[in-house]
mmCIF file of C-alpha atoms in Angstrom:
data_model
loop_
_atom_site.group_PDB
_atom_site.id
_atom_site.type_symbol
_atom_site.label_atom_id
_atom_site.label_comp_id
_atom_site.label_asym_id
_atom_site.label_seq_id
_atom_site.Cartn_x
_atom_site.Cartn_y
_atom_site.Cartn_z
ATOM 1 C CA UNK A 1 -31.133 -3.611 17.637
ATOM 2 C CA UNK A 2 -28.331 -1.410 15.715
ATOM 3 C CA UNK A 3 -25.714 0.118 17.512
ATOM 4 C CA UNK A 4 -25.587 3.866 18.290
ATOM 5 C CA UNK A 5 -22.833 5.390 15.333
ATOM 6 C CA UNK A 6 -21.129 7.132 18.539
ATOM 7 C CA UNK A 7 -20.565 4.292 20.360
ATOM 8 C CA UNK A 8 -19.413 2.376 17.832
ATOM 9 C CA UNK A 9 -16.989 4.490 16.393
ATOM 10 C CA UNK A 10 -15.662 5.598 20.369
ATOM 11 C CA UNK A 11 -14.891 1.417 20.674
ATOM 12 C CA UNK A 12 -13.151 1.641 17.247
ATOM 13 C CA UNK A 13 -11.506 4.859 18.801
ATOM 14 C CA UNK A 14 -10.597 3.076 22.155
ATOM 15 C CA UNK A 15 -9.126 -0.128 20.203
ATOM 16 C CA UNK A 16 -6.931 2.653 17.967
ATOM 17 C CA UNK A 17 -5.624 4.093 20.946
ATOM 18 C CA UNK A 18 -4.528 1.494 22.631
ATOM 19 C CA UNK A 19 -3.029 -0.056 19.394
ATOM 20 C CA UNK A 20 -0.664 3.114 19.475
ATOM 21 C CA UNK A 21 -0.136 3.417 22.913
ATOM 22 C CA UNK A 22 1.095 -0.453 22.798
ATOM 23 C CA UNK A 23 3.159 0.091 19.249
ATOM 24 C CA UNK A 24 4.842 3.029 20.326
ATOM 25 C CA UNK A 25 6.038 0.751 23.151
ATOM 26 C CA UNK A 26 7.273 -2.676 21.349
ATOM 27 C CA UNK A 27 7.168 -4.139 18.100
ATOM 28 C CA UNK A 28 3.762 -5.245 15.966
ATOM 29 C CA UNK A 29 4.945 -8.696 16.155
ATOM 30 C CA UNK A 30 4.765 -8.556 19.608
ATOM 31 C CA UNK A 31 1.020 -7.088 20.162
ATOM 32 C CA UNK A 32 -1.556 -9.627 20.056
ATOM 33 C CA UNK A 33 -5.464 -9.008 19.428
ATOM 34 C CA UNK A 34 -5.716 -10.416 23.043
ATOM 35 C CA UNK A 35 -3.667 -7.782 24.522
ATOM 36 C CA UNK A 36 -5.235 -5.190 22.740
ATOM 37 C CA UNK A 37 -9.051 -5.788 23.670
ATOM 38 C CA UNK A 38 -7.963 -6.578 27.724
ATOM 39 C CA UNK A 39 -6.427 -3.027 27.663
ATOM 40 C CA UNK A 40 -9.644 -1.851 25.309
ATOM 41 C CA UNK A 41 -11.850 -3.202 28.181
ATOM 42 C CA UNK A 42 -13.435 -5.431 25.453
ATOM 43 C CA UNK A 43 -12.920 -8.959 24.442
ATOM 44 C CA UNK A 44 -11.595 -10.594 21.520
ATOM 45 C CA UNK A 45 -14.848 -10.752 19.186
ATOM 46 C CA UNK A 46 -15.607 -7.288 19.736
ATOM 47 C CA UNK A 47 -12.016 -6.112 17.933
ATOM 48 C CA UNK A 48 -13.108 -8.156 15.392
ATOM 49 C CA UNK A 49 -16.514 -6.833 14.400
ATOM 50 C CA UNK A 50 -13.956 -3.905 13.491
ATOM 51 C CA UNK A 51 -10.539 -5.258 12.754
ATOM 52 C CA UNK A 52 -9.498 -8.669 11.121
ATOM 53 C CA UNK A 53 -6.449 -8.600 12.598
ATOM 54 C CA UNK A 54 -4.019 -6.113 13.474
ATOM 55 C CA UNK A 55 -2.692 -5.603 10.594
ATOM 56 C CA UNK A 56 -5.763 -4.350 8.919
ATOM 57 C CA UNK A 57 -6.083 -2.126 12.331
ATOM 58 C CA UNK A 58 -2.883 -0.641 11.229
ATOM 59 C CA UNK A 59 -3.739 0.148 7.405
ATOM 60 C CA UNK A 60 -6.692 1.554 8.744
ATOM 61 C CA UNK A 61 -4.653 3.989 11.267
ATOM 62 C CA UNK A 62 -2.082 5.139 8.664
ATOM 63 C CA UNK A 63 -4.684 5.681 6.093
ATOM 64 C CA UNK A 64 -6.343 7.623 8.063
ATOM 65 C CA UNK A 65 -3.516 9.781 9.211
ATOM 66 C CA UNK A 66 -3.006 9.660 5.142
ATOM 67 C CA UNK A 67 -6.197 11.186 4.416
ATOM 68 C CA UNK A 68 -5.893 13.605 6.870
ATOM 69 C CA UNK A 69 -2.555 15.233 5.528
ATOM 70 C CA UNK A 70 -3.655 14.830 2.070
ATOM 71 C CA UNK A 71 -6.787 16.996 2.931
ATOM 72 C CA UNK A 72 -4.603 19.429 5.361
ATOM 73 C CA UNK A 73 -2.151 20.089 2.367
ATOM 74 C CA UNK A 74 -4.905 20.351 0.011
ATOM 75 C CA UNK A 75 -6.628 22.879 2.487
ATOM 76 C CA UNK A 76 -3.427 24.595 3.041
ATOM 77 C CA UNK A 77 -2.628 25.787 -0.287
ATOM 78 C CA UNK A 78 -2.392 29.406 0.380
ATOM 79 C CA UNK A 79 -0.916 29.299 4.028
ATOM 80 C CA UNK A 80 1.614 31.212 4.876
ATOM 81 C CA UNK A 81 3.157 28.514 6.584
ATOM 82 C CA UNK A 82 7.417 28.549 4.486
ATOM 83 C CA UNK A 83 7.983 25.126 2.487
ATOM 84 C CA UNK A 84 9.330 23.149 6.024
ATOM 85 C CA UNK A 85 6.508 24.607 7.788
ATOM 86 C CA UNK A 86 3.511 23.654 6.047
ATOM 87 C CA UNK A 87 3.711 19.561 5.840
ATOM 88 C CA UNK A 88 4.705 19.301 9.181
ATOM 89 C CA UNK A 89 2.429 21.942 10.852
ATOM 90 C CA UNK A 90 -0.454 19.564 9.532
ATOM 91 C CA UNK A 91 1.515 16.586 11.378
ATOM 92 C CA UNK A 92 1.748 18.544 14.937
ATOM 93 C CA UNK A 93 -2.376 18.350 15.089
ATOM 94 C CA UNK A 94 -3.082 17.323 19.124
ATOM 95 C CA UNK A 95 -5.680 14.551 17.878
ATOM 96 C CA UNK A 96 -2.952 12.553 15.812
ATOM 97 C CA UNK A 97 -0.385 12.968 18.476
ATOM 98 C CA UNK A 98 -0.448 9.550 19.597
ATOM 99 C CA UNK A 99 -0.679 8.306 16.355
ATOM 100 C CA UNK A 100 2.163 9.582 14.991
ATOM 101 C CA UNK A 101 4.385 8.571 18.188
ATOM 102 C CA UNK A 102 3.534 5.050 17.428
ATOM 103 C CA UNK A 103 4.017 5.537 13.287
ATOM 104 C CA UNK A 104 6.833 7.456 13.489
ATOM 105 C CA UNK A 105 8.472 6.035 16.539
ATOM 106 C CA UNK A 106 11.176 3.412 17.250
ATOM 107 C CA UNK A 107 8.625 0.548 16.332
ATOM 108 C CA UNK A 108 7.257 2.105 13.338
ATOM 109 C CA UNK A 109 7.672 1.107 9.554
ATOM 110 C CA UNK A 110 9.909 2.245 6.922
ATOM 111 C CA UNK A 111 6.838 1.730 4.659
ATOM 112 C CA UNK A 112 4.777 4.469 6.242
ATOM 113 C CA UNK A 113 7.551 6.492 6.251
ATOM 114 C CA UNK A 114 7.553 5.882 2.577
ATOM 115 C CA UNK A 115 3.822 6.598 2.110
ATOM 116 C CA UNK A 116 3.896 9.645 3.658
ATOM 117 C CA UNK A 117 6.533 10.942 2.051
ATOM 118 C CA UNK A 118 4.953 10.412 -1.177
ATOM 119 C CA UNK A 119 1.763 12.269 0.510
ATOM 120 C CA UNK A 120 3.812 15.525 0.605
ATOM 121 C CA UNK A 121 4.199 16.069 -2.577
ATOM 122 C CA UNK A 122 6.572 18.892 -4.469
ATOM 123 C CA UNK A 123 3.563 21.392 -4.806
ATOM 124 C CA UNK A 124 3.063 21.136 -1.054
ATOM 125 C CA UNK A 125 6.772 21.845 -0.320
ATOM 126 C CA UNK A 126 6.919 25.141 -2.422
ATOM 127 C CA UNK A 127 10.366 24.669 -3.097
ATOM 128 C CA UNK A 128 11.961 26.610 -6.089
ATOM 129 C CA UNK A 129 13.916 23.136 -7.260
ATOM 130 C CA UNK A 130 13.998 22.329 -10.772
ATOM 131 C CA UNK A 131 11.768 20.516 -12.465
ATOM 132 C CA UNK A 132 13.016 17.367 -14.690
ATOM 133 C CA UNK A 133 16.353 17.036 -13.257
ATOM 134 C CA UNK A 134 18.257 14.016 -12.561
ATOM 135 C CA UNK A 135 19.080 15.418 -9.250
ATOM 136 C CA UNK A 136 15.627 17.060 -7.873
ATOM 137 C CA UNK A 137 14.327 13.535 -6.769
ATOM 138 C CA UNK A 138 17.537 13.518 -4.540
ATOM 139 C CA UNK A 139 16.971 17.433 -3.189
ATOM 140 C CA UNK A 140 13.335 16.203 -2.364
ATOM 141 C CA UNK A 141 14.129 12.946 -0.645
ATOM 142 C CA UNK A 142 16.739 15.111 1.442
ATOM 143 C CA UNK A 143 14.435 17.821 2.333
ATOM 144 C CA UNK A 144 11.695 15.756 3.411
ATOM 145 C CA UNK A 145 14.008 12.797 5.314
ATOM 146 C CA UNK A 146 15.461 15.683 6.750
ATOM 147 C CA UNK A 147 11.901 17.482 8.097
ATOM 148 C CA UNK A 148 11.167 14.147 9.315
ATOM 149 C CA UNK A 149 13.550 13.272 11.115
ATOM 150 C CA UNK A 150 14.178 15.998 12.738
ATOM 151 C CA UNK A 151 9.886 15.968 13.727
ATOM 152 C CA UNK A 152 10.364 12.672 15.251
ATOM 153 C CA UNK A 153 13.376 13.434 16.892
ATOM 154 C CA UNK A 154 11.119 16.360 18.321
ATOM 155 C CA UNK A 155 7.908 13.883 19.027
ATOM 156 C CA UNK A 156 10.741 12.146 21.249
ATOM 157 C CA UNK A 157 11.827 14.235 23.058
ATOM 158 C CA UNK A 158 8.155 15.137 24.106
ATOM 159 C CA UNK A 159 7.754 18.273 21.940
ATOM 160 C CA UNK A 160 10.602 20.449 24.066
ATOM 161 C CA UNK A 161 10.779 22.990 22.145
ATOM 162 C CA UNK A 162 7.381 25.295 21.470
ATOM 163 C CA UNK A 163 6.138 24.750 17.703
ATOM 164 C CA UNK A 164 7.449 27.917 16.372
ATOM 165 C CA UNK A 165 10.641 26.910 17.847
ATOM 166 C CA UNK A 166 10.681 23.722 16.111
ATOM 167 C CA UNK A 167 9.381 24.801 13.099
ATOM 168 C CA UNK A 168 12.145 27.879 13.276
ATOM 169 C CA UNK A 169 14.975 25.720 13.760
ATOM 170 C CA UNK A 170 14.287 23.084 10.836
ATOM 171 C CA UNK A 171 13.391 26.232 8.293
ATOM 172 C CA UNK A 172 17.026 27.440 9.634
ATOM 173 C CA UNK A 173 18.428 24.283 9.307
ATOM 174 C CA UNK A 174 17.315 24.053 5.418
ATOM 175 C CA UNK A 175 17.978 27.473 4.752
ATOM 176 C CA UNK A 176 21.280 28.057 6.450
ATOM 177 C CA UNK A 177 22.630 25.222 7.071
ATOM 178 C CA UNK A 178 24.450 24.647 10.793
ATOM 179 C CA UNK A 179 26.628 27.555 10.280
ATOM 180 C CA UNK A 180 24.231 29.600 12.925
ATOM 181 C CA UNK A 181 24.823 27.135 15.379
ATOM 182 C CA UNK A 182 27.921 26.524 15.109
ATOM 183 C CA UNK A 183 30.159 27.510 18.087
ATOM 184 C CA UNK A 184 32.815 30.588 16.871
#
């Protein structure tokens, strides 16, 4: 007898989320498949009628958070949201919350950092930069290392400041610089 699709993609969804909750708290090296189905409430065979191995439950959380921002951006195209704005708006969605701690947190990769920096692409960014210049590649990598840094910095610090806030101060920050801050 086949499995009901919801419950097997809420045990897929319970072995995700503990995945992140445990990689936002200590290295991958250090999680074992073990550890991850006592704390799913499963055992070991079940993870792996859905993961190989952890690193394949990884891909399969970043491309998903991938695919998600590549859609958002796509879907996006005439928001009203400035060029800051609009990539990260689509990263401060409640569901991926946890997701993003873990991917973007102490414990997270420079790789996905890399991938999803290639996700936002210049369109997204509407930035008036010039095209086929030696330095644009530079003026993109700053504005978007910038933006996300300054988003996990925020996902740190447990979102305190309110998303407008947030999404104020880093469209400040790239327009004006610190001078607004800056005591007188």
């Amino acid at each position: 007898m086949k499995k009901q699709p919801q419950i097997t993609e809420k045990t897929r969804q319970v072995f995700i989320d503990v995945f992140c909750e445990l990689y936002s708290q200590k290295p991958i090296e250090k999680i074992s498949i073990q550890e991850i189905a006592n704390k799913s409430g499963y055992n070991r065979s079940t993870f792996y009628q859905y993961f190989t191995d952890i690193y394949e439950l990884l891909d399969f959380v970043e491309n998903d958070l991938l695919n998600y921002i590549k859609e958002e951006l796509a879907n996006n195209e005439l928001s009203t949201h400035t060029a800051v704005q609009n990539p990260l708006h689509c990263l401060e969605n409640r569901e991926y919350l946890s997701i993003l701690n873990a991917l973007l947190g102490d414990y997270g990769s420079i790789r996905f950092l890399e991938r999803l920096k290639r996700e936002i692409t210049l369109d997204s960014l509407k930035l008036n930069l010039p095209e086929n210049n030696s330095i644009t590649p530079y003026l993109i990598e700053f504005h978007l290392s910038t933006s996300l840094s300054l988003f996990r910095l925020w996902l740190k610090r447990q979102k305190d400041l309110s998303p407008e806030e947030f999404f104020e101060l880093v469209e400040n920050l790239h327009t004006k610089g610190l001078a607004p801050y800056s005591k007188k």
